XYZ file of C-alpha atoms in Angstrom:
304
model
C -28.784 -6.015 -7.080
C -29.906 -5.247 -3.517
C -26.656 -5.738 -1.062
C -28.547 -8.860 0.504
C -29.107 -10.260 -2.374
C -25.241 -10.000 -3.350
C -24.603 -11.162 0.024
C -26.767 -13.983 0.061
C -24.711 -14.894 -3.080
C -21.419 -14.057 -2.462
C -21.558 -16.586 0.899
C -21.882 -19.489 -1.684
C -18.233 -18.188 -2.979
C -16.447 -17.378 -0.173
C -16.666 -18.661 3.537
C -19.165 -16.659 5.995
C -16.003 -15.908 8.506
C -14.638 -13.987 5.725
C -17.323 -11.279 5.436
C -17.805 -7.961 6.885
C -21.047 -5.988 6.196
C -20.861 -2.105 6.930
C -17.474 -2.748 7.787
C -15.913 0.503 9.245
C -12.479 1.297 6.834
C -10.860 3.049 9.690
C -10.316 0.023 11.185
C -7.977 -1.208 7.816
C -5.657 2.117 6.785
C -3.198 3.143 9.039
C -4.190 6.319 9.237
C -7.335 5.274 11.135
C -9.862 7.116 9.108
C -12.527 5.967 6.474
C -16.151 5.531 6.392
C -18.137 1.693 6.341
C -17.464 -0.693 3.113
C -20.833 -2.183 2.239
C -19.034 -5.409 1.998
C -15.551 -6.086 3.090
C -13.519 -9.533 2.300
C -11.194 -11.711 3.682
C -9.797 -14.193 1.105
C -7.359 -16.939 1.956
C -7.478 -18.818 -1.112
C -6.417 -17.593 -5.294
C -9.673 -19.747 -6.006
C -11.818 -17.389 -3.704
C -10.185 -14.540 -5.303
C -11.019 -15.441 -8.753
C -14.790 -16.296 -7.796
C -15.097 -12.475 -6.345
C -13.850 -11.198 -9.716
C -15.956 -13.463 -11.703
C -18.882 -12.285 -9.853
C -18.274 -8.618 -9.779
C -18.133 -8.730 -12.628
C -20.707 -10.383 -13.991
C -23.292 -8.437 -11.975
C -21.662 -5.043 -12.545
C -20.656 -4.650 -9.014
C -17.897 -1.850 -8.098
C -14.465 -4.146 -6.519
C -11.362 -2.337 -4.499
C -8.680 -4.195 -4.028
C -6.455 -3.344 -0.826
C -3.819 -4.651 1.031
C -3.016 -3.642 4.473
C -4.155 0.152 4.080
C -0.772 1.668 4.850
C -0.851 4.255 1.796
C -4.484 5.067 1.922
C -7.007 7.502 2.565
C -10.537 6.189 2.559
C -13.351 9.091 2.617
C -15.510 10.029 4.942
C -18.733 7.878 3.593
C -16.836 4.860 2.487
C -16.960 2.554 -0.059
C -20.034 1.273 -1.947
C -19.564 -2.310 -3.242
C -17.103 -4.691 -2.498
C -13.841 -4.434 -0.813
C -11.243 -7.111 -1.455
C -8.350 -6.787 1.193
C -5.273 -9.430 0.562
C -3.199 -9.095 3.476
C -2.223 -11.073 6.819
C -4.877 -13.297 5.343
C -2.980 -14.106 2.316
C 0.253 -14.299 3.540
C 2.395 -17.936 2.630
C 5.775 -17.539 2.225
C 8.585 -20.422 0.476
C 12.268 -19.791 0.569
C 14.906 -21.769 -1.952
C 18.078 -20.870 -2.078
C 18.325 -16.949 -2.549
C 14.995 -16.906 -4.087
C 11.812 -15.981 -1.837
C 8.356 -16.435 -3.133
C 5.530 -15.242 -1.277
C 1.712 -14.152 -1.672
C 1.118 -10.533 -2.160
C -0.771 -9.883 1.254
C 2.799 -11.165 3.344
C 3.548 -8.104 5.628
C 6.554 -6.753 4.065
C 8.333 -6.312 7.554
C 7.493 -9.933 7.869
C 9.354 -10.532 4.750
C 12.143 -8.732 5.669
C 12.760 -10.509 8.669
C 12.281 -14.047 6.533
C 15.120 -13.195 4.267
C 17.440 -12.242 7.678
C 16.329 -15.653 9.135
C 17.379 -17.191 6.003
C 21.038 -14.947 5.622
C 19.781 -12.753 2.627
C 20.200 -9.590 2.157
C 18.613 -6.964 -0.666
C 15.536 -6.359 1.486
C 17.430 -4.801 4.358
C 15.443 -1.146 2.929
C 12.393 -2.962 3.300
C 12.257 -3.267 7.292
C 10.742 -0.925 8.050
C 8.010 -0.525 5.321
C 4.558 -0.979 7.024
C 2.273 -2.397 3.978
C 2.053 -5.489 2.015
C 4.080 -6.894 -0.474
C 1.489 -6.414 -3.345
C 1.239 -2.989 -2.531
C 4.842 -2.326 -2.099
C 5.322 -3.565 -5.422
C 2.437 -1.720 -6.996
C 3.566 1.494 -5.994
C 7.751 0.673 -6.034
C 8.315 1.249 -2.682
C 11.575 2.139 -1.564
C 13.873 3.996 1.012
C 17.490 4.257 1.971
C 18.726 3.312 -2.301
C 16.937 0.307 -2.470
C 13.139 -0.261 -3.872
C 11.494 -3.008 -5.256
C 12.310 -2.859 -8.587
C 15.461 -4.305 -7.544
C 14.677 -6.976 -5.859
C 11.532 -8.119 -8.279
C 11.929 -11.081 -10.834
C 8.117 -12.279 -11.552
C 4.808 -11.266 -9.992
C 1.450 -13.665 -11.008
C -1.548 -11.305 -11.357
C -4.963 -12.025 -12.111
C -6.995 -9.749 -14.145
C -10.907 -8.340 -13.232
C -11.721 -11.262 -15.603
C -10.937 -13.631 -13.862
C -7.221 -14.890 -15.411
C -4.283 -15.924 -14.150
C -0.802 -15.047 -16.050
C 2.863 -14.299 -14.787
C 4.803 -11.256 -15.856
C 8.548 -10.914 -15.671
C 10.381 -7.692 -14.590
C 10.255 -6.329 -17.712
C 7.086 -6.251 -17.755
C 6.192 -4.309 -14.579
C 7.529 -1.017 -16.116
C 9.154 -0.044 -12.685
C 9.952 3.760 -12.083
C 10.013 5.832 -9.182
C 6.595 4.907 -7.526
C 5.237 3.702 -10.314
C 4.877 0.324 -12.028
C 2.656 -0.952 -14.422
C -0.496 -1.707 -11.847
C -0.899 1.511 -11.518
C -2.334 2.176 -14.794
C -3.830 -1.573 -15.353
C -6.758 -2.949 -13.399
C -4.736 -6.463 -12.009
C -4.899 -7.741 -8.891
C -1.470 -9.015 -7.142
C -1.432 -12.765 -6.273
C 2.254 -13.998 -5.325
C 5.357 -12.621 -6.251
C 9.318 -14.211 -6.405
C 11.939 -12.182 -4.872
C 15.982 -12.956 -5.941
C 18.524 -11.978 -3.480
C 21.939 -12.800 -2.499
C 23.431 -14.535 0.165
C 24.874 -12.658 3.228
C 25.937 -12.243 6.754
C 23.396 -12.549 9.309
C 25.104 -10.123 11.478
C 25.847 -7.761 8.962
C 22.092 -7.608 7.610
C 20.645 -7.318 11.207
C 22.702 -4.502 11.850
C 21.991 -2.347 8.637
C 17.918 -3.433 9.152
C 18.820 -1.643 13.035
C 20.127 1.218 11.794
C 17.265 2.003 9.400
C 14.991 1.415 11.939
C 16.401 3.718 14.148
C 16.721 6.875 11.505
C 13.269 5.896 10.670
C 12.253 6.286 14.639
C 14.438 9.602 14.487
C 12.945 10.949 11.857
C 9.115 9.908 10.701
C 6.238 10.105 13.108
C 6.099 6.643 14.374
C 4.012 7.487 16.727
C 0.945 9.211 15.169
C -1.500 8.008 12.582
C -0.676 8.668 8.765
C -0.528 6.564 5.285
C 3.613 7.755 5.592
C 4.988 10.095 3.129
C 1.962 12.109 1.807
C 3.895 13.361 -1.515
C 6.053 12.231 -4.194
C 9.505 13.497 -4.471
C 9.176 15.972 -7.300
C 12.604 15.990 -9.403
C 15.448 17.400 -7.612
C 13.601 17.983 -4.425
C 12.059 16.729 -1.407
C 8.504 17.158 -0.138
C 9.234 17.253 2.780
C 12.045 20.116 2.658
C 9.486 22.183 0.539
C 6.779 21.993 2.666
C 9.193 22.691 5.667
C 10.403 25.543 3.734
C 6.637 27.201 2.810
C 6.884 27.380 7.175
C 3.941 24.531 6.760
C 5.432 22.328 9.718
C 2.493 22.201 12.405
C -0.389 23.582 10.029
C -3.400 22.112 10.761
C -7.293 21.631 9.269
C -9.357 19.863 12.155
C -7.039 16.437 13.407
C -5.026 16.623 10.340
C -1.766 18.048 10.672
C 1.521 18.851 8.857
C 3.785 16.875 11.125
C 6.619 18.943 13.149
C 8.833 16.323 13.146
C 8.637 15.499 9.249
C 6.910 17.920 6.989
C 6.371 14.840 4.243
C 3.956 13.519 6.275
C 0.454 14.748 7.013
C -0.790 12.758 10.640
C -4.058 12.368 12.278
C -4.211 13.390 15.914
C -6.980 11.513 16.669
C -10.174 12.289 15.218
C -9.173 13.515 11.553
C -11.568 13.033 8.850
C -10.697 12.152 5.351
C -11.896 15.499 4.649
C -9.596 17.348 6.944
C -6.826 15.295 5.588
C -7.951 16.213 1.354
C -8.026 20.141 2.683
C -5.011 19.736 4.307
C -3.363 18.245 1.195
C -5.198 20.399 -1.150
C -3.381 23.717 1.034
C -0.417 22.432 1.426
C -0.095 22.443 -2.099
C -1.185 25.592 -3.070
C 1.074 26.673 -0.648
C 3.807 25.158 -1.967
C 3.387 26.448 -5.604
C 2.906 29.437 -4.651
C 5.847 29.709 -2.842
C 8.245 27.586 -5.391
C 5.935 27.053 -8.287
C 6.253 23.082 -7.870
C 3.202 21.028 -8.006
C 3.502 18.254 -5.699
C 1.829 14.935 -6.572
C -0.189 13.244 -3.177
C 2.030 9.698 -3.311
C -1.361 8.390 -0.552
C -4.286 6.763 -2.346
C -8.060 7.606 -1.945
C -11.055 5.687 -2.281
C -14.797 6.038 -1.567
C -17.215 8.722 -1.385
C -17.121 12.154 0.277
């Protein structure tokens, strides 16, 4: 099916406002790099979401699901198909008692800050996180002892066929950035959060003084997708890679960053193929030097 055809079509699903044609990725990773999407989407609505999925799959058409591109790398020559992003644009929120639910594309710094307004604490870890909540829960995001996991009592996920169906904690097979999505094709919809009830002061103060080691000590200021590795067992990335004397080691406007080696930045005009080199060196480099493989925690999509 020609793309005008399928866009022709999917405008009698989905509002016109909510399409992008040739839509350039770099503008929706943080690490401001990624070639066009032949068709980007902006859902607001579970009902919308279902008609994509129905229709993708019908026709055979390739679907991504993304959220607010904070852990992703998309290539140089982009995506063919269709791009689902749930984020700001799917975004409700409901708080009762210590329970929060919310939709998958809420900001989780947004959610964070809903649970302070509200006097609960468990997401305190969170405050700093820069993606969505779907994604944070996809990939068990965590930092300072706390992580998702924790916090997690139901998520409702729809599958690429279209249905609807809650699964409980047990469920999600939760390990160290890993859960059960990552393995399954299911898309995210809304998920319920149980926490306890706290001090107001007391959480706003702990939420400050994460955000202030995180200032300290991640590069805030430059583009990346965050922490570029996993933490192999008994080890840090980030202390290995310092260690290999990788800090500052650079492949075109991707660079090993010299305030945190865990983290691979753009300085401006990196390409997704700087940044897989730059990965792809770093750990050789590392092996070679400690025989430890590390595993790139960042996602990637599209063609090279």
């Amino acid at each position: 099916m020609q793309i005008s055809t399928v866009v022709n079509e999917i405008k009698k699903i989905i509002p016109e406002d909510k399409i992008r044609l040739n839509e350039p990725m770099k503008l929706h990773t943080s690490f401001r790099i990624g070639g066009p999407a032949d068709i980007l989407l902006l859902p607001t609505e579970v009902s919308e979401i279902r008609n994509v999925v129905i229709f993708c799959r019908k026709h055979d058409i390739p679907l991504y699901v993304i959220g607010n591109g904070s852990n992703l790398l998309i290539r140089d020559k982009g995506i063919r198909g269709i791009v689902l992003k749930i984020s700001q644009n799917f975004n409700d929120i409901e708080v009762k008692d210590n329970f929060i639910k919310a939709k998958s594309g809420t900001l989780v710094t947004v959610l964070s800050k809903t649970a302070l307004e509200n006097h609960l604490k468990g997401l305190e870890f969170a405050s700093g996180i820069p993606g969505t909540l779907g994604g944070a829960i996809a990939m068990n995001a965590g930092a300072y002892d706390g992580e998702f996991s924790k916090i997690i009592e139901k998520v409702t996920v729809m599958d690429f066929e279209g249905n609807i169906r809650d699964l409980i904690k047990e469920e999600l097979e939760f390990d160290y950035r890993w859960s059960v999505f990552q393995e399954k094709n299911l898309i995210i919809l809304e998920a319920l959060i149980k926490l306890e009830k706290g001090n107001y002061d007391e959480i706003k103060s702990k939420m400050e003084e994460y955000s202030a080691r995180r200032k300290e000590k991640q590069p805030l200021n430059l583009p990346s997708a965050g922490s570029t590795f996993k933490r192999p067992k008994g080890h840090f990335a980030g202390t290995l890679i310092e260690k290999a004397g990788l800090k500052g080691t650079r492949i075109g406007d991707a660079a090993v960053s010299e305030l945190h080696a865990g983290f691979i930045v753009n300085l401006g005009n990196a390409t997704a193929c700087d940044v897989e080199r730059l990965i792809e060196y770093v750990q050789k480099k590392v092996y070679e030097k400690f025989q430890i493989w590390l595993e790139p925690e960042v996602k990637i999509l599209g063609e090279k």
